[in-house]
Amino acid sequence: MKTVIRGGTIVTAADVVHADLLIADGKIEMIGENLVRFADEEIDASGKIVIPGGIDPHTHLDMPTRSTQTSDDFETGTIAAAAGGTTTIIDFAMQEKGQSLFDVLDIWHKKAEGKAVIDYSFHMMIGDLSGPVMDEIVKLPEAGVTSLKVFLAYKHTLQVDDQTLFQSLLQSGKSGTLVAVHCENGDVIDTLVNKALSDGRTDPLFHAITRPPDAEGEATQRAIALASIAGVPIYIVHVSCKEALEQVIRARTDGKPVYAETCVHYLVLDESAYSKPGFEGAKYVCSPPLRAKHHQEHLWSGLKNGFLQTLASDHCPFCYKEQKELGKGNFSLIPNGVPGIEDRMTVFYTAGVRSGKISVNQFVDITSTRSAKIFGLYPKKGTIAAGADADLVIWDPEKEKTVSAQHQHQRVDYNLFEGMKVKGVPAQVLSRGKTIIKENEFVGSAGWGKFVPRAVHTRFHG
Ligand SMILES: [Zn+2]
């Protein structure tokens, strides 16, 4: 069966064209004028824009933590993603101490299979680099996993020392794997956290105070320097502040293959959220924390000028009741992470395109194309071109809604952007040619989503 999307304005990272789009066998077959005659079914997109489905390069679905578990699994989490215009996620498969990376991959495949409603891929999140793991890193691309994540934060659990980071960078260079790094200085933070707690400072606000921007800036500089010595590219996850961004700008200006991501919450929320009454501030606890408001303009400028390439949700949802509440009386026990998979694109469109901070082409580039290129999904995903998967969003730029936990699909008892008015939302979302969201209603099926093996990173895609 062939479907035509008729009368819309097709927007890619590079172009804005008024044309029809013909879909056959889940792929885009043709772009042109008057394609209705070839189709069995038509979708009217007049007055709307047609964009490549979003790619969220950073999610944590069905992930255990030391005290609990993220509240969305691959079904609820991907339905929420789709409702917000995202048609591919790259989730973090998490290795715990002593586990083989390939055993971890099996576990994550089982979590997603039969549940995901959109396509997905995995980064390998490293918890333990001892034993045979260093050798396994080199073999990961054979399993379609071409990126790793290591941590310079989370002392006593995930944090690696500089030697281990450096060795993993050298190993990744052998196979073309891209190393993503969580850049915060875990030793400094651990010391500040212990001091705050011993001074009786237990409120959520101290989560932010004990993770200062300089701790992120320092770790970012160090990670970039080690990658530079190893002669490999590096990807900095969730840049939240000016201090870290400055390091990225300096490296990219020097021509280094340094890629960086920010998250939608750092663009529109700030640290004042931690001072909300009662324990409400816990809802906003994530790492790095929300920053002082002035950092936002730096991040917007970084996106506009191409120093930051990708926008993630870092969706890592925990319910306020019973989960975030685990940290009552001790901020360091609040599960770290916030929900955002559903609102990433709509909030970014309103705050970025509507306000004139970025162009609609940049919106597509930052929410989809650049992640596809950096992480080896391009051109199957991330653009609108003949032969690409028909992962498409018919986006209604005029439709308004108020973001609210009441109407969300993600399985969590609050919304980070509660009450925000957005203009520009998905009207219809297609995954490989099949409509899965229509007017905010899920009409797809669990298990439709497939694992997408990724190619190794190429430096041409900077
Ligand atoms: Zn994360």
Coordinates of C-alpha atoms and ligand atoms in Angstrom, one line a residue:
M1 CA 0.0 0.0 0.0
K2 CA 1.2 3.5 -0.8
T3 CA 0.4 6.6 1.2
V4 CA 0.7 10.2 0.1
I5 CA 1.2 13.1 2.5
R6 CA -0.3 15.9 0.5
G7 CA -0.1 19.6 0.6
G8 CA 2.3 20.1 3.5
T9 CA 5.5 22.0 3.8
I10 CA 8.4 19.7 4.1
V11 CA 11.1 20.9 6.4
T12 CA 14.5 19.3 6.8
A13 CA 17.7 20.5 8.4
A14 CA 18.5 22.2 5.1
D15 CA 15.3 23.0 3.2
V16 CA 11.8 24.2 3.3
V17 CA 9.8 22.9 0.3
H18 CA 6.1 22.8 -0.5
A19 CA 5.7 19.2 -1.9
D20 CA 3.9 15.9 -1.6
L21 CA 5.6 12.9 -0.1
L22 CA 4.9 9.3 -1.3
I23 CA 5.5 6.4 1.2
A24 CA 5.8 2.8 0.1
D25 CA 6.8 -0.2 2.3
G26 CA 7.6 2.0 5.3
K27 CA 10.1 4.1 3.3
I28 CA 9.9 7.4 1.5
E29 CA 9.7 6.6 -2.2
M30 CA 9.3 10.0 -3.8
I31 CA 9.0 13.7 -3.0
G32 CA 7.3 15.9 -5.6
E33 CA 4.2 17.6 -6.9
N34 CA 0.8 15.9 -7.4
L35 CA 1.7 12.5 -6.1
V36 CA -1.9 11.7 -5.1
R37 CA -2.4 9.7 -8.3
F38 CA 0.2 7.1 -7.1
A39 CA -1.4 6.5 -3.7
D40 CA -4.0 4.2 -2.2
E41 CA -4.4 6.4 0.9
E42 CA -3.8 10.1 1.5
I43 CA -3.1 12.3 4.5
D44 CA -3.9 15.9 4.2
A45 CA -1.1 18.1 5.6
S46 CA -2.1 21.4 4.3
G47 CA -1.3 24.3 6.7
K48 CA 1.2 22.0 8.5
I49 CA 4.8 21.2 8.3
V50 CA 6.2 17.8 7.7
I51 CA 9.4 17.0 9.5
P52 CA 11.6 14.0 10.2
G53 CA 10.6 12.2 13.3
G54 CA 12.6 13.3 16.3
I55 CA 15.5 11.4 17.6
D56 CA 16.0 11.5 21.3
P57 CA 19.7 10.5 21.9
H58 CA 19.5 10.1 25.6
T59 CA 16.8 8.2 27.5
H60 CA 16.6 5.8 30.5
L61 CA 13.7 3.5 30.3
D62 CA 13.1 0.6 32.6
M63 CA 16.4 1.3 34.4
P64 CA 17.1 0.1 37.9
T65 CA 18.9 2.4 40.3
R66 CA 20.3 1.7 43.7
S67 CA 16.9 2.3 45.4
T68 CA 14.2 2.1 42.8
Q69 CA 13.5 1.9 39.0
T70 CA 12.6 4.5 36.3
S71 CA 8.9 4.7 36.1
D72 CA 8.5 4.3 32.3
D73 CA 9.1 1.0 30.6
F74 CA 9.7 0.7 26.8
E75 CA 6.0 0.7 26.2
T76 CA 4.8 3.7 28.2
G77 CA 8.1 5.6 27.5
T78 CA 8.0 5.2 23.7
I79 CA 4.3 6.0 23.5
A80 CA 5.1 9.2 25.3
A81 CA 8.0 9.8 23.0
A82 CA 5.8 9.3 19.9
A83 CA 3.1 11.6 21.3
G84 CA 5.7 14.3 21.4
G85 CA 7.0 13.7 17.9
T86 CA 9.9 11.5 18.6
T87 CA 10.2 8.3 16.5
T88 CA 13.6 7.0 17.5
I89 CA 15.3 6.8 20.9
I90 CA 18.8 5.8 21.9
D91 CA 18.5 4.4 25.3
F92 CA 21.2 3.6 27.8
A93 CA 21.8 -0.1 28.4
M94 CA 23.4 -0.1 31.8
Q95 CA 26.2 -2.4 32.8
E96 CA 26.5 -3.2 36.5
K97 CA 29.7 -4.4 38.2
G98 CA 31.0 -7.7 36.8
Q99 CA 28.5 -8.0 33.9
S100 CA 29.6 -8.8 30.4
L101 CA 28.6 -6.0 28.0
F102 CA 26.9 -8.6 25.8
D103 CA 24.8 -10.0 28.7
V104 CA 23.7 -6.4 29.3
L105 CA 22.7 -6.0 25.7
D106 CA 20.6 -9.2 25.9
I107 CA 18.8 -7.8 29.0
W108 CA 18.1 -4.5 27.3
H109 CA 16.8 -6.2 24.1
K110 CA 14.4 -8.2 26.2
K111 CA 13.2 -5.0 28.0
A112 CA 12.4 -3.4 24.6
E113 CA 11.2 -6.3 22.5
G114 CA 7.4 -6.6 22.2
K115 CA 7.0 -3.3 24.0
A116 CA 8.6 -0.4 22.1
V117 CA 6.2 1.4 19.8
I118 CA 9.0 3.3 17.9
D119 CA 12.4 2.2 16.8
Y120 CA 15.2 2.2 19.3
S121 CA 18.9 1.7 19.6
F122 CA 21.3 1.4 22.6
H123 CA 24.3 3.2 24.0
M124 CA 26.4 1.1 26.4
M125 CA 26.6 2.7 29.8
I126 CA 29.7 1.4 31.6
G127 CA 29.7 0.7 35.3
D128 CA 32.8 -1.5 35.5
L129 CA 35.7 -1.5 33.1
S130 CA 37.7 -4.3 34.7
G131 CA 38.4 -7.8 33.4
P132 CA 37.4 -8.6 29.9
V133 CA 35.3 -5.4 29.4
M134 CA 38.0 -3.4 27.8
D135 CA 38.2 -6.1 25.0
E136 CA 34.5 -6.3 24.7
I137 CA 34.3 -2.5 23.9
V138 CA 36.1 -3.2 20.6
K139 CA 33.5 -5.8 19.6
L140 CA 30.4 -3.8 20.4
P141 CA 29.9 -2.4 16.9
E142 CA 29.3 -5.9 15.7
A143 CA 26.2 -5.8 17.8
G144 CA 25.1 -2.5 16.4
V145 CA 26.2 -0.5 19.4
T146 CA 28.6 2.2 18.5
S147 CA 28.7 4.4 21.5
L148 CA 29.7 4.1 25.2
K149 CA 29.0 6.3 28.2
V150 CA 31.4 6.7 31.1
F151 CA 31.0 8.8 34.2
L152 CA 33.3 11.3 35.8
A153 CA 30.6 11.8 38.5
Y154 CA 28.9 9.4 41.0
K155 CA 31.8 8.6 43.3
H156 CA 31.7 5.1 44.8
T157 CA 29.4 3.8 42.0
L158 CA 29.8 4.7 38.4
Q159 CA 32.7 7.1 38.5
V160 CA 35.9 6.2 36.6
D161 CA 39.3 7.6 37.2
D162 CA 41.3 9.4 34.5
Q163 CA 43.3 6.4 33.6
T164 CA 40.2 4.3 33.0
L165 CA 38.6 7.0 30.9
F166 CA 41.8 7.4 28.9
Q167 CA 42.1 3.7 28.3
S168 CA 38.4 3.5 27.2
L169 CA 39.1 6.3 24.8
L170 CA 42.0 4.5 23.3
Q171 CA 40.0 1.3 23.0
S172 CA 37.1 3.1 21.4
G173 CA 39.5 4.5 18.8
K174 CA 40.3 0.9 17.6
S175 CA 36.6 0.3 16.6
G176 CA 35.3 3.7 15.9
T177 CA 33.0 3.7 18.9
L178 CA 32.1 7.2 20.2
V179 CA 32.6 7.7 23.9
A180 CA 30.0 9.9 25.6
V181 CA 31.0 11.3 29.0
H182 CA 29.0 12.6 32.0
C183 CA 31.2 15.5 32.9
E184 CA 31.0 16.5 36.6
N185 CA 33.9 16.2 39.0
G186 CA 32.6 13.4 41.3
D187 CA 35.4 13.9 43.9
V188 CA 34.6 17.5 44.5
I189 CA 30.8 16.8 44.6
D190 CA 31.2 13.9 47.0
T191 CA 33.2 16.2 49.4
L192 CA 30.6 19.0 49.1
V193 CA 27.7 16.6 49.6
N194 CA 29.2 15.1 52.8
K195 CA 30.0 18.6 54.1
A196 CA 26.4 19.8 53.5
L197 CA 24.9 16.8 55.1
S198 CA 27.2 17.0 58.2
D199 CA 26.1 20.7 58.5
G200 CA 22.5 19.5 58.5
R201 CA 21.7 20.8 55.1
T202 CA 19.2 18.2 53.7
D203 CA 16.8 20.1 51.4
P204 CA 16.6 19.5 47.6
L205 CA 18.2 22.9 47.1
F206 CA 21.5 21.5 48.3
H207 CA 21.5 19.1 45.4
A208 CA 22.2 22.1 43.2
I209 CA 24.6 23.9 45.6
T210 CA 26.8 20.8 45.9
R211 CA 27.1 20.4 42.2
P212 CA 28.5 23.8 41.1
P213 CA 29.0 24.8 37.4
D214 CA 32.8 24.8 37.8
A215 CA 32.7 21.1 38.7
E216 CA 31.1 20.5 35.3
G217 CA 33.4 22.9 33.5
E218 CA 36.5 21.2 35.0
A219 CA 35.4 17.7 34.1
T220 CA 34.4 18.8 30.6
Q221 CA 37.8 20.3 30.0
R222 CA 39.5 17.2 31.3
A223 CA 37.4 14.8 29.2
I224 CA 38.1 16.8 26.1
A225 CA 41.8 17.0 26.8
L226 CA 42.0 13.2 27.3
A227 CA 40.1 12.6 24.0
S228 CA 42.5 15.0 22.3
I229 CA 45.5 13.1 23.6
A230 CA 44.0 9.8 22.5
G231 CA 43.2 11.3 19.1
V232 CA 39.5 10.3 19.2
P233 CA 36.2 12.2 19.0
I234 CA 34.1 12.7 22.2
Y235 CA 30.5 13.4 23.0
I236 CA 29.6 15.5 26.1
V237 CA 26.2 14.6 27.4
H238 CA 23.8 17.1 29.0
V239 CA 25.8 20.3 29.0
S240 CA 24.0 22.6 31.5
C241 CA 26.2 25.6 32.0
K242 CA 28.4 28.3 30.6
E243 CA 31.5 26.8 32.2
A244 CA 31.1 23.5 30.3
L245 CA 30.0 25.1 27.1
E246 CA 33.1 27.4 27.0
Q247 CA 35.3 24.2 26.9
V248 CA 33.3 22.8 24.0
I249 CA 33.5 26.1 22.1
R250 CA 37.2 26.3 22.6
A251 CA 37.7 22.7 21.4
R252 CA 35.5 23.1 18.4
T253 CA 37.0 26.4 17.5
D254 CA 40.4 24.5 17.5
G255 CA 38.9 22.0 15.1
K256 CA 38.6 19.2 17.5
P257 CA 35.9 16.5 17.0
V258 CA 34.0 17.4 20.1
Y259 CA 30.2 17.0 20.1
A260 CA 27.9 18.2 22.8
E261 CA 24.3 17.8 23.8
T262 CA 22.0 19.9 26.0
C263 CA 18.6 19.1 27.4
V264 CA 15.4 20.9 27.1
H265 CA 15.0 21.5 30.9
Y266 CA 18.2 23.5 31.0
L267 CA 16.8 25.8 28.4
V268 CA 13.6 26.8 30.1
L269 CA 13.9 26.0 33.8
D270 CA 16.3 27.2 36.4
E271 CA 17.6 26.5 39.9
S272 CA 14.8 28.6 41.6
A273 CA 12.7 25.4 41.2
Y274 CA 14.7 23.8 44.0
S275 CA 13.3 26.4 46.5
K276 CA 9.7 25.4 45.9
P277 CA 7.7 24.9 49.1
G278 CA 7.9 21.6 51.0
F279 CA 9.7 18.9 49.2
E280 CA 8.5 20.0 45.7
G281 CA 12.1 20.8 44.6
A282 CA 12.8 17.1 44.5
K283 CA 10.8 16.9 41.3
Y284 CA 13.6 18.9 39.5
V285 CA 16.6 16.9 40.9
C286 CA 18.7 15.8 38.0
S287 CA 22.5 15.8 37.4
P288 CA 23.8 18.2 36.4
P289 CA 21.3 20.3 38.3
L290 CA 19.2 23.1 36.9
R291 CA 21.3 26.2 36.8
A292 CA 21.0 30.0 37.5
K293 CA 18.9 31.6 34.8
H294 CA 21.8 33.4 33.1
H295 CA 23.2 30.1 31.8
Q296 CA 20.1 29.7 29.5
E297 CA 21.2 32.4 27.1
H298 CA 24.6 30.8 26.7
L299 CA 23.0 27.5 25.9
W300 CA 20.7 29.1 23.3
S301 CA 23.6 30.8 21.8
G302 CA 25.5 27.5 21.7
L303 CA 22.7 25.8 19.9
K304 CA 22.2 28.7 17.4
N305 CA 25.9 28.8 16.6
G306 CA 26.3 25.1 16.2
F307 CA 28.6 24.5 19.3
L308 CA 25.8 22.3 20.8
Q309 CA 24.5 19.9 18.2
T310 CA 21.8 17.8 19.9
L311 CA 18.9 18.2 22.2
A312 CA 18.0 15.3 24.5
S313 CA 15.4 14.7 27.1
D314 CA 17.6 12.7 29.4
H315 CA 14.3 11.2 30.3
C316 CA 14.9 9.5 33.6
P317 CA 11.5 9.6 35.3
F318 CA 10.7 8.9 39.0
C319 CA 7.3 9.5 40.6
Y320 CA 7.2 12.2 43.2
K321 CA 5.3 10.0 45.5
E322 CA 7.3 7.1 46.9
Q323 CA 10.3 7.6 44.5
K324 CA 11.5 11.2 44.8
E325 CA 10.3 11.0 48.4
L326 CA 13.0 8.5 49.2
G327 CA 15.2 11.5 49.6
K328 CA 13.1 13.3 52.2
G329 CA 15.5 14.3 55.0
N330 CA 18.6 13.6 52.8
F331 CA 18.8 15.3 49.3
S332 CA 21.6 12.9 48.3
L333 CA 19.1 10.0 48.3
I334 CA 16.6 11.7 45.9
P335 CA 16.6 9.6 42.7
N336 CA 18.4 11.6 40.1
G337 CA 16.5 12.3 36.9
V338 CA 13.5 14.1 35.4
P339 CA 10.8 13.2 32.8
G340 CA 10.9 15.0 29.4
I341 CA 10.6 12.5 26.6
E342 CA 7.1 13.7 25.7
D343 CA 7.7 17.4 25.9
R344 CA 11.2 17.7 24.4
M345 CA 10.2 18.8 21.0
T346 CA 7.0 20.9 21.8
V347 CA 8.7 22.9 24.5
F348 CA 11.8 23.4 22.4
Y349 CA 9.7 24.5 19.4
T350 CA 7.9 27.1 21.4
A351 CA 10.9 28.4 23.3
G352 CA 13.2 28.2 20.3
V353 CA 11.4 28.6 17.0
R354 CA 8.4 30.6 18.2
S355 CA 10.6 33.1 20.0
G356 CA 12.9 33.5 17.0
K357 CA 16.0 32.1 18.8
I358 CA 16.5 29.3 16.2
S359 CA 15.1 28.7 12.7
V360 CA 12.8 25.8 11.9
N361 CA 15.6 24.1 10.0
Q362 CA 17.7 24.3 13.1
F363 CA 14.8 22.8 15.0
V364 CA 14.9 19.8 12.8
D365 CA 18.7 19.6 12.8
I366 CA 18.9 19.8 16.6
T367 CA 16.0 17.5 17.4
S368 CA 16.7 14.8 14.8
T369 CA 19.3 15.1 12.0
R370 CA 22.4 15.8 14.0
S371 CA 21.8 12.9 16.4
A372 CA 21.3 10.6 13.4
K373 CA 24.6 11.7 11.9
I374 CA 26.6 11.7 15.1
F375 CA 25.3 8.3 16.2
G376 CA 25.3 6.4 12.9
L377 CA 21.6 6.4 12.0
Y378 CA 21.8 8.7 9.0
P379 CA 20.3 8.7 6.4
K380 CA 18.0 5.9 7.3
K381 CA 16.7 8.2 10.1
G382 CA 17.0 11.9 10.7
T383 CA 16.0 13.3 7.3
I384 CA 13.3 13.3 4.6
A385 CA 14.8 11.8 1.5
A386 CA 14.0 9.0 -1.0
G387 CA 15.0 5.7 0.6
A388 CA 14.9 7.0 4.2
D389 CA 12.5 5.4 6.7
A390 CA 9.1 7.1 6.7
D391 CA 9.5 8.3 10.3
L392 CA 7.6 11.5 10.0
V393 CA 5.7 14.1 12.0
I394 CA 2.9 16.2 10.6
W395 CA 3.4 19.2 12.8
D396 CA 0.7 21.8 13.4
P397 CA 2.5 25.0 14.0
E398 CA -0.6 26.8 15.0
K399 CA -2.1 24.4 17.5
E400 CA -1.8 25.4 21.2
K401 CA -1.9 23.3 24.3
T402 CA -1.0 23.7 28.0
V403 CA 1.5 21.1 29.2
S404 CA 0.1 19.1 32.0
A405 CA 0.5 15.8 33.8
Q406 CA -3.2 15.3 33.4
H407 CA -3.0 14.8 29.7
Q408 CA 0.4 13.1 29.4
H409 CA 1.3 9.6 28.2
Q410 CA 4.5 9.2 30.2
R411 CA 4.0 7.1 33.4
V412 CA 4.9 9.6 36.1
D413 CA 2.8 11.5 38.6
Y414 CA 4.0 15.0 37.6
N415 CA 5.2 17.0 34.6
L416 CA 8.4 19.0 34.7
F417 CA 6.9 21.7 32.5
E418 CA 3.4 21.8 34.2
G419 CA 1.3 24.8 33.1
M420 CA 3.6 25.9 30.2
K421 CA 1.7 27.0 27.1
V422 CA 3.1 25.7 23.9
K423 CA 2.2 26.5 20.3
G424 CA 3.2 23.9 17.7
V425 CA 2.4 20.3 18.4
P426 CA 2.4 17.0 16.5
A427 CA -0.9 16.4 14.6
Q428 CA 0.1 13.0 13.3
V429 CA 3.1 10.8 13.8
L430 CA 4.2 8.0 11.5
S431 CA 6.8 5.3 12.3
R432 CA 8.0 3.6 9.1
G433 CA 4.9 4.7 7.3
K434 CA 2.4 3.6 9.9
T435 CA 0.4 6.2 11.8
I436 CA 1.0 5.7 15.5
I437 CA -0.2 9.1 17.0
K438 CA -3.2 11.0 15.8
E439 CA -4.3 14.2 17.6
N440 CA -2.4 13.1 20.8
E441 CA -4.0 9.7 20.7
F442 CA -1.9 6.6 20.5
V443 CA -3.1 4.4 17.7
G444 CA 0.0 2.2 17.2
S445 CA 0.9 -1.1 18.8
A446 CA 3.3 -2.4 21.3
G447 CA 6.2 -4.3 19.7
W448 CA 6.0 -2.3 16.4
G449 CA 9.4 -0.7 17.3
K450 CA 12.5 -2.4 16.1
F451 CA 16.1 -2.3 17.2
V452 CA 18.2 -0.3 14.8
P453 CA 21.8 -1.3 14.6
R454 CA 24.0 1.8 14.2
A455 CA 27.1 2.4 12.0
V456 CA 30.3 3.7 13.5
H457 CA 30.8 7.4 13.9
T458 CA 32.3 9.3 11.0
R459 CA 34.1 12.5 11.4
F460 CA 32.4 13.9 8.3
H461 CA 29.3 14.4 10.3
G462 CA 30.4 17.1 12.6
Ligands
ZN1 ZN 21.2 10.4 31.5

